[in-house]
PDB file of C-alpha atoms in Angstrom:
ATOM      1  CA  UNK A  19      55.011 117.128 105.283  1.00 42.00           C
ATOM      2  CA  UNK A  20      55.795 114.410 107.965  1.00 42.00           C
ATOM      3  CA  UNK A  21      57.566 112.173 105.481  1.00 40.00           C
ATOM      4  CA  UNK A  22      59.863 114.996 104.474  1.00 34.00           C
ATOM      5  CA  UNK A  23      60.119 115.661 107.955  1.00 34.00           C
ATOM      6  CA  UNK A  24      61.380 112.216 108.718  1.00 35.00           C
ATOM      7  CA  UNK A  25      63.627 112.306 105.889  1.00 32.00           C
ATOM      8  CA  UNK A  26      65.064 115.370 107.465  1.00 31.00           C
ATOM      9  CA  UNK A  27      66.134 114.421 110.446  1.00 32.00           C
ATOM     10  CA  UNK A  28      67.209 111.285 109.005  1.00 35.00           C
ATOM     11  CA  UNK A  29      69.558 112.670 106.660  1.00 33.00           C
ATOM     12  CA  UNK A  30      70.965 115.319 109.351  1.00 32.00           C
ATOM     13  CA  UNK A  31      71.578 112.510 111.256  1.00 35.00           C
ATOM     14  CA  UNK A  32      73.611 111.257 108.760  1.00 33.00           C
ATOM     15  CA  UNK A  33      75.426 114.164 108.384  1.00 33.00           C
ATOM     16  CA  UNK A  34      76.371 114.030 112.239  1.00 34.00           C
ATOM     17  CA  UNK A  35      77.494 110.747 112.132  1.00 35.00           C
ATOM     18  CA  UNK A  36      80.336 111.291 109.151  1.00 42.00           C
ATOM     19  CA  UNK A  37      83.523 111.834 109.902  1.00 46.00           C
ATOM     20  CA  UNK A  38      85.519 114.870 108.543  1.00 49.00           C
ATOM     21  CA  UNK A  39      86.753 114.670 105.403  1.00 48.00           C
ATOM     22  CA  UNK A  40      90.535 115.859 105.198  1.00 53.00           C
ATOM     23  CA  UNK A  41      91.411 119.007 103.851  1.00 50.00           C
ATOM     24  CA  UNK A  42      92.847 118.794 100.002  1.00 55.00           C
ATOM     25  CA  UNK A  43      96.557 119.005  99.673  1.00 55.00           C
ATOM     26  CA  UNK A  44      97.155 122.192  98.065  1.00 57.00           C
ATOM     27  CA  UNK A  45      98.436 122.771  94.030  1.00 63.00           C
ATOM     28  CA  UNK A  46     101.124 124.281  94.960  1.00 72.00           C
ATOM     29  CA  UNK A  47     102.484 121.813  97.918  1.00 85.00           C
ATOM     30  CA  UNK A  48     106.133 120.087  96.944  1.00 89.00           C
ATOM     31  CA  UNK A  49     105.558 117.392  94.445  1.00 93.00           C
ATOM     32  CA  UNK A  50     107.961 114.586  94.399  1.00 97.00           C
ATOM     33  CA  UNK A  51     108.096 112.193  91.308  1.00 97.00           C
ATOM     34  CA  UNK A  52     109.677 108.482  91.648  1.00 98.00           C
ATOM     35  CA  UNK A  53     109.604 104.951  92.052  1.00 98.00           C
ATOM     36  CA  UNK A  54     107.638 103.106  94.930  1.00 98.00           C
ATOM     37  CA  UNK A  55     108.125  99.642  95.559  1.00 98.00           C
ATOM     38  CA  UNK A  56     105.565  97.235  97.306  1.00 96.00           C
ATOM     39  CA  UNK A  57     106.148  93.826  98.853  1.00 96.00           C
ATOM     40  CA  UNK A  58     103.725  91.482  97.634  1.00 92.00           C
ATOM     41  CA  UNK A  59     103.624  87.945  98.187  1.00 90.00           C
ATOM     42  CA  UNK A  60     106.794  87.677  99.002  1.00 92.00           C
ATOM     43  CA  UNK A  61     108.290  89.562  95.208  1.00 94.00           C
ATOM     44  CA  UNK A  62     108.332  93.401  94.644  1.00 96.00           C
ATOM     45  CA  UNK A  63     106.419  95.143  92.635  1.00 95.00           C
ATOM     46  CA  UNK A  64     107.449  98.118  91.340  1.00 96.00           C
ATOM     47  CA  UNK A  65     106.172 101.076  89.978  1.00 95.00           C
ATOM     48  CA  UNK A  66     107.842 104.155  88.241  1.00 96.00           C
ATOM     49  CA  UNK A  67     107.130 107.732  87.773  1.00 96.00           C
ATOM     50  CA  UNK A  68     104.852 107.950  90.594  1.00 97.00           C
ATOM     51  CA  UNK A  69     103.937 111.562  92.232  1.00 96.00           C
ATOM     52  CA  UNK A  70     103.744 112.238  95.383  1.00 96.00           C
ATOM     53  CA  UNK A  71     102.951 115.482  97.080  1.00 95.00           C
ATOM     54  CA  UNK A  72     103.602 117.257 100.729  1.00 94.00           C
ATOM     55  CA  UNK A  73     102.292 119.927 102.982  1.00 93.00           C
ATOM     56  CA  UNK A  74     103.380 121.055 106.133  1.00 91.00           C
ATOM     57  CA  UNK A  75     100.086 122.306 108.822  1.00 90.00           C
ATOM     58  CA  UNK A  76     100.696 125.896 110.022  1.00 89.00           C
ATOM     59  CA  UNK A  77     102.843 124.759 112.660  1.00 91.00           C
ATOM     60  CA  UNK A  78     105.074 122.428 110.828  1.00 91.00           C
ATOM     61  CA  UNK A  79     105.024 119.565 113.383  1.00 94.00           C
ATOM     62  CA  UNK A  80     103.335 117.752 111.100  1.00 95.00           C
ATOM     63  CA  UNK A  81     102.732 116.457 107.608  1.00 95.00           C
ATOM     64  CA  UNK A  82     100.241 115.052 105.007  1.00 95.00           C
ATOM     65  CA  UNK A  83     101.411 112.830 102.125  1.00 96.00           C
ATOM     66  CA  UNK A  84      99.689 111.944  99.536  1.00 95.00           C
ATOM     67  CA  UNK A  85     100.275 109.325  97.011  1.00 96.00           C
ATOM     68  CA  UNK A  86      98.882 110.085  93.358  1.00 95.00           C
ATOM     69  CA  UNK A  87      97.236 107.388  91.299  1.00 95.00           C
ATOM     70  CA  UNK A  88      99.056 104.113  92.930  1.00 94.00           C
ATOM     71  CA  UNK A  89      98.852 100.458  93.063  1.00 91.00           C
ATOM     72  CA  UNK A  90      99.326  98.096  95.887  1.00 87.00           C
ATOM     73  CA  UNK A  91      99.280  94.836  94.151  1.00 86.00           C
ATOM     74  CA  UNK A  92      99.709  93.574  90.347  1.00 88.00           C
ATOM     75  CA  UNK A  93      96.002  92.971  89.567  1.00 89.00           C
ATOM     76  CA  UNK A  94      94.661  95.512  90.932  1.00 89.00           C
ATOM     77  CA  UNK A  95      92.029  96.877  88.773  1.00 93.00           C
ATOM     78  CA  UNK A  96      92.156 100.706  89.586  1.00 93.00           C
ATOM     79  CA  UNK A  97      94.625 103.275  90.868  1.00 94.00           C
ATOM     80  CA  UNK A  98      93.443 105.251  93.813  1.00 94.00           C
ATOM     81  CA  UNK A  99      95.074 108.450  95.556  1.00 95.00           C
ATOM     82  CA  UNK A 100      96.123 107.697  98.976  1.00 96.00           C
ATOM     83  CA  UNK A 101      96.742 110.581 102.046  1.00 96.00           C
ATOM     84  CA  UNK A 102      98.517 109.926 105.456  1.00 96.00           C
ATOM     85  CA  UNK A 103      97.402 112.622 107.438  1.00 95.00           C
ATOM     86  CA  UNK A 104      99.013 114.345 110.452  1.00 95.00           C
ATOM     87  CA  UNK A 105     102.744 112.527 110.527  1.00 97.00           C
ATOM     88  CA  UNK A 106     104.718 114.016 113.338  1.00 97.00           C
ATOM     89  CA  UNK A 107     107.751 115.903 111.448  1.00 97.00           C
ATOM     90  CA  UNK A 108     110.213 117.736 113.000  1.00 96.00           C
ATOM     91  CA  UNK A 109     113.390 120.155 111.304  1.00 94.00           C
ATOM     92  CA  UNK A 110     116.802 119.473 111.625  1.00 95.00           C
ATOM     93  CA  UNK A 111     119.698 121.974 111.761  1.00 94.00           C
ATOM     94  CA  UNK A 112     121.054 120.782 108.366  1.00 94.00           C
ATOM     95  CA  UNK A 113     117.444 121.486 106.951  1.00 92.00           C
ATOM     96  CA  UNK A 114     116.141 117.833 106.746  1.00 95.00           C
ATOM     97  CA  UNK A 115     113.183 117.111 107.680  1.00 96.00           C
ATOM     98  CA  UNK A 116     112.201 113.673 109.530  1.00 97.00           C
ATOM     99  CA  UNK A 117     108.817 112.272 110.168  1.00 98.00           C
ATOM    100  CA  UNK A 118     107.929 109.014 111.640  1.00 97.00           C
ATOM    101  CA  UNK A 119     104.082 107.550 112.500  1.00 97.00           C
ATOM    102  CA  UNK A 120     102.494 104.694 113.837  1.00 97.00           C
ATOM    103  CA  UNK A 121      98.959 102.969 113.208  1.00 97.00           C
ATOM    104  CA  UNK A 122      97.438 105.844 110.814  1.00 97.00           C
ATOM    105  CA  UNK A 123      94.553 105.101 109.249  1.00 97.00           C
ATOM    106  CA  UNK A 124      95.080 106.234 105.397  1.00 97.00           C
ATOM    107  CA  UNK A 125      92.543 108.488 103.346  1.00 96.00           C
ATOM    108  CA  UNK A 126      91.117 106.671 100.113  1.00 94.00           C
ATOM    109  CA  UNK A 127      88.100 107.119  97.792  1.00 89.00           C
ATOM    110  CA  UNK A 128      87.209 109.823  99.414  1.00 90.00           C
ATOM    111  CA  UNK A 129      86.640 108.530 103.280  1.00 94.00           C
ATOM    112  CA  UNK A 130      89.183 107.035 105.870  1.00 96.00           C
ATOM    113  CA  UNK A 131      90.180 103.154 104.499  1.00 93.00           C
ATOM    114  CA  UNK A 132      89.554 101.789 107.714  1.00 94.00           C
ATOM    115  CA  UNK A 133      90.402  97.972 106.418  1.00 93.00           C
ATOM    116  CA  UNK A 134      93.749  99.240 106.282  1.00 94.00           C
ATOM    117  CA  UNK A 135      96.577 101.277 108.418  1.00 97.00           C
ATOM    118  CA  UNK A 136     100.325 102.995 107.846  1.00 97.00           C
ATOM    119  CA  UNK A 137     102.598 101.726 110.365  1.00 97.00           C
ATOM    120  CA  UNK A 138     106.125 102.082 111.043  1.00 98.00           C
ATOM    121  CA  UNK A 139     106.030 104.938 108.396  1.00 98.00           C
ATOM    122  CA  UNK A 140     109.362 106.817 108.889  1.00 98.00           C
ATOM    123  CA  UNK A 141     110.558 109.112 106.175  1.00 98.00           C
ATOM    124  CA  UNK A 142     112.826 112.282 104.940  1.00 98.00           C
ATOM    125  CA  UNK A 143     112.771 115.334 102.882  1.00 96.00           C
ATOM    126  CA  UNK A 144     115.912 116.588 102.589  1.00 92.00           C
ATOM    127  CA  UNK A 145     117.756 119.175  99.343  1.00 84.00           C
ATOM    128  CA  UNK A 146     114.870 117.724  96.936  1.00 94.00           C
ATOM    129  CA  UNK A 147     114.603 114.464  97.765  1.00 97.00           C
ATOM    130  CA  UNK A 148     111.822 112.939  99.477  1.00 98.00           C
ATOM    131  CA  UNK A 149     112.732 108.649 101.035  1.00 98.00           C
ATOM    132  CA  UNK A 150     109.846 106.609 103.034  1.00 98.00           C
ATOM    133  CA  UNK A 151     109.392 103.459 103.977  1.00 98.00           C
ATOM    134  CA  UNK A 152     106.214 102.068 106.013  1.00 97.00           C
ATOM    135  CA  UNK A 153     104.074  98.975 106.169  1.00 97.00           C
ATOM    136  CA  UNK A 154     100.606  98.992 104.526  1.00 94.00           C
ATOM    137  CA  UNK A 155      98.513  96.768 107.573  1.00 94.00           C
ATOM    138  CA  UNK A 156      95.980  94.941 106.011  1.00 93.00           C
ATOM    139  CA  UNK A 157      93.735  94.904 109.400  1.00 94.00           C
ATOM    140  CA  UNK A 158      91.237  92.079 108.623  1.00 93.00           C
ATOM    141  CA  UNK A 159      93.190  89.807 106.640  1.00 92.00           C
ATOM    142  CA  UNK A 160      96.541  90.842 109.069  1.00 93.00           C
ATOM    143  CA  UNK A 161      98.960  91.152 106.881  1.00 92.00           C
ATOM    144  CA  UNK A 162     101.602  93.638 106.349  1.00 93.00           C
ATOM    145  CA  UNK A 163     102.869  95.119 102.936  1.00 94.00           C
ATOM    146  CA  UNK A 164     106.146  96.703 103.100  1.00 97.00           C
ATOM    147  CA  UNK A 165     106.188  99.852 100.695  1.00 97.00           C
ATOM    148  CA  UNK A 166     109.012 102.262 100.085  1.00 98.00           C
ATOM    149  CA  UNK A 167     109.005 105.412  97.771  1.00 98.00           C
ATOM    150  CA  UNK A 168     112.356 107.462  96.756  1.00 98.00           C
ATOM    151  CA  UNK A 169     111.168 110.397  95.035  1.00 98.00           C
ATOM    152  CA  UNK A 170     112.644 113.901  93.509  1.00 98.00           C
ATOM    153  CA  UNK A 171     111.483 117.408  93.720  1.00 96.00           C
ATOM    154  CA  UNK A 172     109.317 117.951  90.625  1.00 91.00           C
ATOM    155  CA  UNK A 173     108.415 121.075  88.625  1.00 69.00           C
TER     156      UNK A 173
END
């Protein structure tokens, strides 16, 4: 009974220390399907037909984007889903909406990716079309990958 006590309390403190996980994008959020580019040692690399999807929080001064199944370099062995959270937005009169954040720290296989961060991420959805640029900030290595996506209201 004392070892499973111990075990307890370790695991609930465990569970104390995590951080929140974000909430899931939701089906039916705008999906977007195009081409993102990524600078990479020094030549872009380009990928087509990649989805991307939006929501708005209750509010709508903000907005999470995430990026479905993408690659940031050539050789790398996976694709991973990728979610900014929380980008300030804000509605113009025409409709468009503009968002713009600084030195986010993205979502990735399942926990924050803490070895990287989104800066200089500005962006538009406007009609159907949804345009972002930003810099992927490798943090340890300091490095910077520029990234843009241009993307079109799917069905």
């Amino acid at each position: 009974m004392k070892r499973m006590s111990s075990y307890l309390v370790a695991a609930l403190c465990l569970l104390a220390s995590c951080e929140e996980a974000p909430t899931e994008i939701i089906d039916n959020s705008p999906k977007y399907k195009g081409e993102m580019t990524v600078v990479y040692d020094g030549k872009d690399f380009e990928q087509e037909g990649i989805n991307v999807q939006v929501e708005f929080n209750e509010e709508q001064t903000s907005v999470d984007i995430k990026l479905h199944k993408v690659k940031f370099v050539p050789a790398m062995p996976v694709t991973i889903d990728v979610t900014i959270l929380d980008v300030p937005a804000v509605k113009s009169e025409d409709g468009t909406w503009s968002f713009y954040g600084d030195g986010i720290t993205p979502w990735a296989m399942g926990g924050p990716y803490k070895n990287y961060r989104a800066d200089q991420l500005i962006g538009t959805i406007s009609d159907s079309v949804l345009d972002f640029s930003l810099d992927f900030h490798n943090v340890k290595k300091g490095e910077s990958y520029p990234t843009s996506y241009t993307g079109s209201l799917s069905e």
